[in-house]
Coordinates of C-alpha atoms and ligand atoms in Angstrom, one line a residue:
Chain A
M1 CA -1.4 -37.0 -0.3
T2 CA -2.8 -33.4 -0.4
K3 CA -1.4 -31.3 2.4
S4 CA -4.3 -29.6 4.3
Y5 CA -4.7 -26.4 6.3
D6 CA -7.4 -24.6 8.1
A7 CA -7.2 -21.8 5.6
I8 CA -5.4 -20.9 2.4
I9 CA -4.7 -17.3 1.4
I10 CA -4.1 -16.3 -2.2
G11 CA -1.9 -13.2 -2.4
G12 CA 1.0 -11.8 -0.4
G13 CA 0.2 -8.1 -0.2
I14 CA -1.1 -6.2 2.8
I15 CA -4.5 -7.9 2.7
G16 CA -3.2 -11.5 2.5
T17 CA -0.5 -11.1 5.1
A18 CA -2.7 -9.2 7.6
T19 CA -5.6 -11.7 7.2
G20 CA -3.1 -14.5 7.6
Y21 CA -1.5 -13.1 10.7
Y22 CA -4.9 -12.5 12.4
L23 CA -6.0 -16.0 11.5
S24 CA -2.7 -17.4 12.9
K25 CA -3.2 -15.5 16.1
Q26 CA -6.5 -17.4 16.6
G27 CA -4.6 -20.6 16.3
L28 CA -5.5 -21.6 12.7
T29 CA -2.9 -23.3 10.4
V30 CA -2.7 -21.1 7.4
L31 CA -0.9 -21.4 4.0
L32 CA -0.3 -18.2 2.1
L33 CA 0.5 -18.6 -1.6
E34 CA 2.1 -15.7 -3.5
K35 CA 2.8 -16.1 -7.2
D36 CA 5.7 -13.6 -7.1
Y37 CA 7.3 -12.2 -4.0
L38 CA 5.7 -10.4 -1.0
T39 CA 4.6 -6.9 -1.9
A40 CA 5.0 -7.6 -5.6
G41 CA 1.5 -6.3 -6.3
S42 CA -0.1 -2.9 -5.4
T43 CA 1.2 -2.9 -1.8
G44 CA 4.8 -2.3 -2.9
R45 CA 3.7 0.6 -5.0
C46 CA 1.6 2.6 -2.5
I47 CA 2.6 5.9 -1.1
T48 CA 2.4 4.9 2.5
G49 CA -0.6 7.1 3.5
I50 CA -2.9 6.1 6.4
R51 CA -6.0 8.3 7.0
Q52 CA -9.3 8.0 8.9
Q53 CA -11.0 10.8 7.0
F54 CA -13.7 8.9 5.1
S55 CA -17.3 9.6 4.4
T56 CA -19.1 6.3 5.3
P57 CA -19.5 4.7 8.8
A58 CA -17.9 1.3 8.1
T59 CA -14.9 2.9 6.3
I60 CA -14.3 5.5 9.1
K61 CA -14.5 2.8 11.8
T62 CA -12.3 0.4 9.9
A63 CA -9.7 3.1 9.3
M64 CA -9.8 4.2 13.0
R65 CA -9.3 0.6 14.0
S66 CA -6.3 0.3 11.6
V67 CA -4.7 3.4 13.1
A68 CA -5.0 1.8 16.5
L69 CA -3.3 -1.4 15.1
F70 CA -0.6 0.6 13.4
S71 CA 0.2 2.5 16.5
R72 CA 1.0 -0.6 18.5
M73 CA 2.4 -2.7 15.7
E74 CA 6.0 -2.4 16.8
E75 CA 5.0 -3.7 20.2
E76 CA 2.8 -6.5 18.9
L77 CA 4.9 -7.6 15.9
G78 CA 8.4 -6.7 17.1
R79 CA 9.4 -4.6 14.1
D80 CA 9.6 -0.9 13.6
V81 CA 7.2 -0.3 10.7
E82 CA 8.0 3.5 10.5
W83 CA 4.5 4.4 11.8
T84 CA 4.2 8.1 12.5
N85 CA 1.2 10.4 13.2
S86 CA 2.2 12.9 10.6
G87 CA -1.5 13.8 9.9
Y88 CA -3.5 14.5 6.7
I89 CA -4.9 17.8 5.4
F90 CA -7.6 17.7 2.8
L91 CA -7.6 21.1 1.0
A92 CA -10.7 22.8 -0.3
H93 CA -10.3 25.2 -3.2
D94 CA -13.9 25.6 -4.1
E95 CA -17.2 26.1 -2.2
Q96 CA -18.5 22.6 -3.1
K97 CA -15.5 21.0 -1.4
V98 CA -16.0 23.2 1.6
E99 CA -19.6 21.9 1.9
T100 CA -18.5 18.3 1.5
F101 CA -15.7 18.6 4.0
K102 CA -17.9 20.3 6.7
K103 CA -20.4 17.4 6.3
T104 CA -17.8 14.7 6.4
V105 CA -16.0 16.3 9.4
A106 CA -19.4 16.3 11.3
L107 CA -19.9 12.6 10.5
Q108 CA -16.3 11.7 11.4
K109 CA -16.6 13.5 14.8
Q110 CA -19.6 11.3 15.6
F111 CA -17.2 8.4 15.7
G112 CA -14.8 10.3 17.9
L113 CA -12.2 11.2 15.3
D114 CA -9.9 14.1 16.2
V115 CA -10.6 16.0 13.0
D116 CA -11.4 19.7 12.4
Y117 CA -12.3 22.0 9.6
L118 CA -9.8 24.8 9.4
S119 CA -9.5 28.2 7.6
A120 CA -6.8 28.6 5.0
E121 CA -4.8 30.7 7.6
E122 CA -5.1 27.9 10.2
C123 CA -3.8 25.4 7.6
K124 CA -0.9 27.7 7.0
K125 CA -0.1 27.6 10.7
I126 CA 0.1 23.8 10.6
V127 CA 2.1 23.8 7.4
P128 CA 4.0 27.1 7.2
M129 CA 5.5 26.2 3.8
L130 CA 2.0 25.7 2.2
N131 CA 1.1 28.1 -0.6
I132 CA -2.5 29.1 0.3
D133 CA -3.3 31.0 -2.9
G134 CA -6.9 30.1 -3.7
L135 CA -7.3 28.0 -0.6
L136 CA -10.7 28.3 1.2
G137 CA -10.0 25.9 4.0
G138 CA -9.1 22.3 4.8
T139 CA -9.7 19.4 7.2
W140 CA -6.9 18.4 9.5
C141 CA -6.6 15.1 11.3
P142 CA -3.4 14.9 13.4
S143 CA -3.8 11.2 14.2
D144 CA -3.7 10.2 10.5
G145 CA -0.2 9.1 9.5
Q146 CA 2.1 6.9 7.4
A147 CA 4.1 3.7 7.6
S148 CA 6.3 1.5 5.4
P149 CA 4.2 -1.0 3.5
F150 CA 7.3 -3.2 3.1
F151 CA 8.0 -3.4 6.8
V152 CA 4.3 -3.9 7.7
V153 CA 4.0 -6.8 5.3
Q154 CA 7.3 -8.2 6.5
A155 CA 6.2 -7.9 10.2
Y156 CA 2.9 -9.7 9.5
A157 CA 4.6 -12.4 7.4
E158 CA 7.3 -13.1 10.0
N159 CA 4.7 -13.4 12.8
M160 CA 2.5 -15.6 10.8
V161 CA 5.4 -18.0 10.3
K162 CA 6.3 -17.6 14.0
N163 CA 2.7 -18.7 14.8
G164 CA 3.3 -22.0 12.8
C165 CA 1.9 -21.0 9.4
E166 CA 3.5 -21.3 6.0
I167 CA 4.3 -18.9 3.2
I168 CA 5.2 -20.1 -0.3
R169 CA 6.5 -17.5 -2.7
G170 CA 6.9 -17.9 -6.4
D171 CA 4.0 -20.4 -7.0
E172 CA 0.8 -19.2 -8.6
V173 CA -2.7 -20.5 -7.8
T174 CA -4.1 -21.7 -11.1
G175 CA -7.3 -23.5 -10.0
I176 CA -9.7 -23.7 -7.1
T177 CA -11.7 -26.9 -6.7
V178 CA -15.3 -26.5 -5.5
K179 CA -17.4 -29.5 -4.5
S180 CA -21.2 -29.2 -3.8
G181 CA -20.9 -25.5 -3.5
R182 CA -18.0 -25.5 -1.1
V183 CA -14.3 -24.9 -1.6
E184 CA -12.0 -27.9 -1.2
S185 CA -8.5 -27.2 -2.5
V186 CA -6.3 -25.1 -4.7
T187 CA -3.9 -26.2 -7.5
T188 CA -0.7 -24.3 -8.3
A189 CA 1.5 -23.7 -11.3
S190 CA 4.1 -26.1 -9.9
G191 CA 1.4 -28.8 -9.8
A192 CA 0.9 -28.9 -6.1
V193 CA -2.5 -29.3 -4.5
Y194 CA -3.4 -27.9 -1.1
G195 CA -6.6 -28.5 0.7
A196 CA -8.6 -26.2 3.1
P197 CA -12.2 -25.6 4.0
M198 CA -11.6 -21.9 3.8
I199 CA -9.9 -20.0 1.0
V200 CA -9.3 -16.3 0.9
N201 CA -9.0 -14.3 -2.3
A202 CA -6.5 -11.5 -1.5
A203 CA -5.2 -11.2 -5.0
G204 CA -5.5 -7.4 -5.4
P205 CA -5.5 -6.5 -9.1
W206 CA -5.9 -10.2 -10.0
A207 CA -8.9 -10.7 -7.8
R208 CA -11.3 -11.1 -10.7
E209 CA -9.3 -13.9 -12.3
V210 CA -8.9 -15.7 -8.9
G211 CA -12.7 -15.3 -8.2
R212 CA -13.4 -16.9 -11.6
M213 CA -11.3 -20.0 -10.6
A214 CA -14.1 -20.7 -8.1
G215 CA -16.9 -19.6 -10.5
V216 CA -17.4 -16.3 -8.6
E217 CA -17.7 -13.0 -10.5
L218 CA -16.2 -10.1 -8.6
E219 CA -16.7 -6.5 -10.0
V220 CA -13.1 -5.4 -9.5
E221 CA -11.2 -3.6 -12.2
P222 CA -7.5 -2.6 -12.0
E223 CA -6.5 0.9 -13.0
R224 CA -3.0 2.4 -13.3
H225 CA -1.8 5.0 -10.9
E226 CA 1.7 6.5 -11.1
A227 CA 3.9 7.7 -8.3
L228 CA 7.3 9.1 -7.5
I229 CA 9.7 9.6 -4.6
T230 CA 12.4 12.2 -4.1
E231 CA 15.7 12.1 -2.3
G232 CA 15.6 12.7 1.4
V233 CA 15.9 16.3 2.6
A234 CA 15.7 18.1 6.0
Y235 CA 12.4 17.5 7.8
M236 CA 9.9 20.2 6.7
N237 CA 7.0 18.9 8.6
I238 CA 4.7 18.3 5.7
P239 CA 1.7 16.0 6.4
M240 CA -0.1 14.2 3.6
L241 CA -1.6 17.0 1.5
V242 CA -4.7 16.0 -0.5
D243 CA -5.4 18.5 -3.3
Y244 CA -8.6 17.6 -5.1
R245 CA -8.3 20.2 -7.8
K246 CA -8.2 18.9 -11.4
E247 CA -4.5 19.5 -11.3
G248 CA -4.1 18.3 -7.7
G249 CA -2.5 15.3 -6.2
Y250 CA -1.4 13.9 -2.8
F251 CA 2.1 13.8 -1.3
V252 CA 3.8 13.5 2.1
Q253 CA 7.2 13.8 3.6
R254 CA 8.3 10.3 4.7
T255 CA 10.1 9.7 8.0
T256 CA 13.2 9.2 5.8
G257 CA 12.9 12.9 4.7
Q258 CA 11.8 11.8 1.2
F259 CA 8.7 13.1 -0.5
I260 CA 6.4 10.5 -2.0
G261 CA 3.3 11.2 -4.0
C262 CA 0.9 10.6 -6.8
Y263 CA -2.2 12.0 -8.5
T264 CA -5.3 10.5 -10.0
P265 CA -5.0 10.6 -13.8
E266 CA -7.6 12.5 -15.6
H267 CA -8.1 9.6 -18.0
Q268 CA -8.2 6.2 -16.4
V269 CA -5.7 3.7 -17.7
K270 CA -7.4 0.4 -17.2
G271 CA -5.4 -2.8 -16.7
R272 CA -2.3 -3.9 -14.8
D273 CA 0.3 -2.0 -16.8
T274 CA 3.0 -0.7 -14.5
G275 CA 4.9 1.5 -16.9
S276 CA 5.7 5.1 -16.1
T277 CA 5.4 8.3 -18.2
L278 CA 7.4 11.5 -18.5
E279 CA 4.1 13.3 -18.5
F280 CA 3.5 12.2 -14.9
I281 CA 6.9 13.1 -13.5
A282 CA 6.7 16.6 -15.0
E283 CA 3.1 17.2 -13.9
M284 CA 3.6 15.8 -10.5
A285 CA 6.7 18.0 -10.0
R286 CA 4.7 21.0 -11.0
R287 CA 1.8 20.1 -8.8
M288 CA 4.0 19.5 -5.7
C289 CA 5.7 22.9 -6.2
R290 CA 2.4 24.6 -6.6
L291 CA 1.5 23.7 -3.0
I292 CA 5.0 23.7 -1.5
P293 CA 7.2 26.0 -3.6
A294 CA 10.3 25.1 -1.5
L295 CA 10.4 21.7 -3.2
E296 CA 11.8 23.0 -6.4
D297 CA 15.4 22.2 -5.4
V298 CA 14.6 18.7 -4.3
A299 CA 15.7 15.9 -6.6
I300 CA 13.3 13.2 -7.9
L301 CA 14.8 9.7 -7.3
R302 CA 12.4 7.3 -8.9
Q303 CA 9.0 7.0 -10.5
W304 CA 6.8 3.9 -10.9
S305 CA 3.2 2.8 -11.1
G306 CA 0.8 0.3 -9.7
S307 CA -2.8 -0.7 -9.7
Y308 CA -5.8 0.6 -7.8
S309 CA -8.4 -2.2 -7.8
M310 CA -11.7 -0.4 -8.3
T311 CA -15.2 -1.6 -7.4
P312 CA -18.2 0.4 -8.9
D313 CA -18.8 2.3 -5.6
G314 CA -15.2 2.6 -4.5
S315 CA -15.6 0.5 -1.4
P316 CA -14.0 -2.9 -0.9
I317 CA -15.7 -6.3 -1.0
V318 CA -14.9 -8.1 2.2
D319 CA -17.1 -11.1 2.8
E320 CA -17.8 -14.8 2.2
T321 CA -18.8 -15.2 -1.5
S322 CA -21.6 -17.3 -3.0
V323 CA -19.3 -20.3 -2.7
A324 CA -19.2 -21.6 0.9
G325 CA -15.8 -21.2 2.4
F326 CA -14.6 -18.9 -0.3
F327 CA -13.9 -15.4 1.1
C328 CA -12.7 -12.3 -0.6
S329 CA -11.1 -9.1 0.6
V330 CA -10.7 -7.2 -2.7
G331 CA -11.4 -4.0 -4.5
M332 CA -9.2 -1.8 -2.2
S333 CA -9.1 1.2 -4.5
G334 CA -6.4 3.6 -3.2
H335 CA -6.9 2.6 0.5
G336 CA -5.8 -1.0 0.8
F337 CA -2.7 -0.3 2.8
M338 CA -4.4 1.8 5.4
L339 CA -7.5 -0.4 5.7
G340 CA -5.5 -3.7 5.5
P341 CA -4.8 -4.3 9.2
A342 CA -8.4 -3.7 10.4
L343 CA -9.9 -5.6 7.5
G344 CA -7.5 -8.5 8.1
E345 CA -8.5 -8.6 11.7
S346 CA -12.3 -8.4 11.0
L347 CA -12.3 -10.9 8.2
A348 CA -10.2 -13.4 10.4
G349 CA -12.7 -12.8 13.2
Y350 CA -15.6 -13.5 10.8
M351 CA -14.0 -16.6 9.4
V352 CA -13.6 -18.1 12.9
N353 CA -16.6 -16.8 14.8
K354 CA -19.1 -15.7 12.0
T355 CA -19.4 -12.2 13.6
W356 CA -18.2 -8.8 12.4
P357 CA -16.9 -6.3 15.0
F358 CA -19.5 -3.8 13.7
D359 CA -21.9 -3.4 10.8
M360 CA -19.8 -4.0 7.7
S361 CA -22.6 -4.5 5.2
E362 CA -21.1 -1.6 3.2
F363 CA -18.5 -4.1 2.1
A364 CA -20.9 -7.0 1.5
F365 CA -20.5 -9.4 -1.4
G366 CA -23.5 -9.1 -3.7
R367 CA -24.5 -5.6 -2.6
S368 CA -26.0 -3.3 -5.2
F369 CA -23.4 -0.7 -5.9
G370 CA -24.7 2.8 -5.1
A371 CA -23.0 6.2 -5.1
K372 CA -19.3 6.7 -4.8
E373 CA -17.6 7.6 -1.5
D374 CA -17.3 11.4 -1.2
L375 CA -13.6 11.3 -0.1
A376 CA -12.6 8.7 -2.7
Chain B
M1 CA 36.3 -7.8 10.2
S2 CA 32.9 -9.4 10.8
D3 CA 30.0 -9.4 8.3
K4 CA 28.4 -6.9 10.5
D5 CA 31.1 -4.4 9.6
I6 CA 30.9 -5.0 5.8
I7 CA 28.7 -2.4 4.2
I8 CA 27.0 -3.6 1.1
C9 CA 24.8 -0.6 0.4
R10 CA 26.6 2.7 1.3
C11 CA 23.6 4.9 0.5
E12 CA 21.2 3.1 2.8
D13 CA 23.8 1.7 5.3
V14 CA 23.0 -2.0 4.8
T15 CA 25.5 -4.6 6.0
Q16 CA 26.4 -8.0 4.6
A17 CA 25.1 -9.5 7.8
E18 CA 21.7 -7.9 7.3
V19 CA 21.5 -9.1 3.7
E20 CA 22.5 -12.7 4.7
A21 CA 19.9 -12.7 7.6
A22 CA 17.1 -11.7 5.2
I23 CA 18.1 -14.4 2.8
D24 CA 18.2 -17.0 5.6
G25 CA 14.7 -15.7 6.5
G26 CA 13.4 -16.8 3.1
I27 CA 13.8 -13.7 1.1
T28 CA 15.6 -14.9 -2.0
D29 CA 14.2 -12.6 -4.6
P30 CA 16.3 -9.4 -5.3
E31 CA 13.1 -7.4 -5.6
E32 CA 11.9 -8.4 -2.2
L33 CA 15.4 -7.9 -0.6
K34 CA 15.4 -4.4 -2.1
R35 CA 12.1 -3.6 -0.5
F36 CA 12.7 -5.1 2.9
L37 CA 16.2 -3.8 3.4
N38 CA 16.1 -0.6 1.3
V39 CA 19.2 -2.0 -0.3
G40 CA 19.6 -0.4 -3.7
L41 CA 17.0 2.3 -3.1
G42 CA 19.5 5.1 -2.2
P43 CA 20.6 8.1 -4.3
C44 CA 22.9 5.9 -6.5
Q45 CA 19.9 3.6 -7.3
G46 CA 21.9 0.5 -6.6
R47 CA 24.7 1.2 -9.0
T48 CA 27.2 0.3 -6.3
C49 CA 25.4 -2.3 -4.3
G50 CA 23.3 -4.1 -6.9
R51 CA 26.0 -6.4 -8.1
L52 CA 27.2 -7.2 -4.5
V53 CA 23.7 -8.3 -3.5
L54 CA 23.4 -10.6 -6.5
Q55 CA 26.8 -12.1 -5.6
I56 CA 25.7 -12.8 -2.0
L57 CA 22.4 -14.3 -3.3
A58 CA 24.3 -16.5 -5.7
R59 CA 26.6 -17.7 -3.0
K60 CA 23.9 -18.4 -0.5
T61 CA 21.4 -20.0 -2.9
G62 CA 23.9 -21.8 -5.1
K63 CA 22.3 -20.3 -8.2
P64 CA 24.6 -18.6 -10.7
V65 CA 24.2 -14.8 -11.0
S66 CA 22.9 -15.2 -14.5
E67 CA 19.8 -17.1 -13.2
I68 CA 18.8 -14.5 -10.6
R69 CA 16.7 -11.9 -12.0
A70 CA 18.1 -8.4 -11.7
T71 CA 15.9 -5.7 -10.1
K72 CA 14.0 -3.5 -12.4
T73 CA 15.6 -0.1 -13.0
R74 CA 13.1 2.8 -12.6
P75 CA 13.4 6.2 -14.3
P76 CA 14.8 8.8 -14.0
L77 CA 18.2 7.1 -14.4
V78 CA 19.9 9.9 -12.5
S79 CA 18.0 12.0 -9.9
V80 CA 16.8 15.3 -11.3
P81 CA 15.8 18.4 -9.4
I82 CA 12.1 19.1 -9.5
K83 CA 12.6 22.6 -11.0
E84 CA 14.1 20.9 -14.2
F85 CA 10.7 19.5 -14.9
I86 CA 8.7 22.6 -14.3
G87 CA 10.9 25.4 -15.8
S88 CA 10.3 24.6 -19.4
D89 CA 6.5 24.8 -19.5
D90 CA 4.5 27.9 -20.4
D91 CA 1.4 27.8 -18.4
Ligands
LIG1 C1 0.5 4.7 -6.7 C2 -0.4 4.1 -5.6 C3 -0.4 4.8 -4.4 C4 -1.2 4.3 -3.4 N1 -1.2 4.9 -2.2 C5 -1.9 4.4 -1.1 C6 -1.8 5.0 0.2 O1 -1.2 6.0 0.4 N2 -2.5 4.4 1.2 C7 -3.2 3.2 1.0 O2 -3.8 2.7 2.0 N3 -3.3 2.6 -0.2 C8 -2.6 3.2 -1.3 N4 -2.7 2.6 -2.5 C9 -3.5 1.4 -2.6 C10 -2.9 0.1 -2.1 O3 -1.6 0.0 -2.6 C11 -3.7 -1.1 -2.4 O4 -5.1 -0.9 -2.1 C12 -3.2 -2.3 -1.6 O5 -1.8 -2.4 -1.7 C13 -3.9 -3.5 -2.0 O6 -3.4 -4.6 -1.3 P1 -3.8 -6.1 -1.7 O7 -3.1 -7.0 -0.7 O8 -5.2 -6.2 -1.9 O9 -3.2 -6.3 -3.1 P2 -1.7 -6.6 -3.7 O10 -0.7 -5.9 -2.9 O11 -1.7 -6.3 -5.1 O12 -1.5 -8.1 -3.4 C14 -2.0 -9.1 -4.2 C15 -1.0 -10.2 -4.3 O13 -1.6 -11.4 -4.9 C16 -0.7 -12.0 -5.7 N5 -1.4 -12.9 -6.6 C17 -2.3 -12.5 -7.6 N6 -2.8 -13.6 -8.2 C18 -2.3 -14.7 -7.6 C19 -2.4 -16.1 -7.8 N7 -3.2 -16.6 -8.7 N8 -1.7 -16.9 -7.0 C20 -0.8 -16.4 -6.0 N9 -0.7 -15.1 -5.8 C21 -1.4 -14.2 -6.6 C22 0.0 -10.8 -6.4 O14 1.3 -11.2 -6.9 C23 0.1 -9.8 -5.3 O15 1.4 -9.8 -4.6 C24 -1.9 3.0 -3.6 C25 -1.8 2.4 -4.8 C26 -1.0 2.9 -5.8 C27 -0.9 2.1 -7.1
LIG2 S1 24.9 1.8 -2.5 FE1 23.0 0.9 -2.5 S2 21.7 2.4 -3.4 FE2 23.6 3.4 -3.4

């Protein structure tokens, strides 16, 4: 006989585990299926950043809600997830960025975000080690922060199981059965069949393939992003620095004293390749030292890469699809970790009560894709 | 000496008891153990502890070490100061 659940989640990254946890909190029986191990996808490759500085209402509100959830995660989930308000500074090195930042700060303030536009000298006061050559100004949000993606996923997974749900690792969903326009069950590589009236596609870079199993086309395209981490050194009080110049990048000092960072490659490398290049490590080293010259003696420990899952407008798709009972929470770009808790909570709420906490039509399935987010 | 006192990963201070508790909690993939315990992510990159973790996994799961996939090794193989990467360039 087919084992049945209230909901099945495909994918054990931040999105799958957060959605699973918030569904379990509402008393649903959930099965989460992960083809590999938890955090095997993009989540285990992210650089831990959590910010609220975005340029569209639903993204700002979602990110602010996530920060609220991260701040009380230890209390709610019983595990220290290394959450810290270490802040984010977006750096403006040209007039156009100054304009954009002033505009986005005004919008963010409307939602009550503690963000300010600062002069270069004021940025230097916050980060004394910052090289401000060519810097015109920056935006500073002290309540942005960082957390460990591994501990967050672990915390959600443990609590889901504690609430009576199941997680199966190492079994891939290979088919989704749809009857009369409604999902019915999934089939896995091991030959198992599990039934549920609601199925969530949280497959990250594999979202398109999983969508197609139910006959749903999702415009999500994976793209390779490389990253590195250094050894731990004395705390230098460096928040996440976002440098949008052509030879820019983003990096932060972790609570472990390590520096972790990445940059957006000039030429996109499409696909799910997770190889790493010598070019990246050399470039990233140079870019980090350009902003914080004191880093030149710090040793690089490891480099790796992972996928950003891109939609045409850079915002995620979080909604029920054209197949009844088939939901998706995909296309997280470079923000899935930080948006994950709040998106998990909202989607779980929608699945149970058919209401969103606020207008989330920016993330609707089937929307026409307009312009890209300003602070992509 | 209890398992709580046996250090498996010196760099990241992970004990045998912690590794065993994680395995009992359902984490039986060395990649997942590495991420959840930081075991093998220290400056020696798991050179000291990698084998010990595999042995504990083998004992607890009854699988021979040869059937457990070893964790992926990421470059650089030894840690390198940042200035080594930037000195050579002429920009
Ligand atoms: C270098 C880099 C840096 C980043 N930095 C940040 C950052 O600082 N902050 C931030 O918020 N975001 C960051 N991101 C983005 C973030 O990592 C992703 O947006 C996020 O992890 C996406 O989570 P997810 O759960 O959607 O996908 P994933 O973590 O990829 O999870 C999907 C899971 O589904 C599983 N799966 C796929 N197909 C199937 C199937 N058929 N059956 C069963 N299981 C399946 C996969 O194995 C995978 O584990 C970064 C990404 C990269 C690559
Ligand atoms: S002993 Fe485990 S990483 Fe060095």
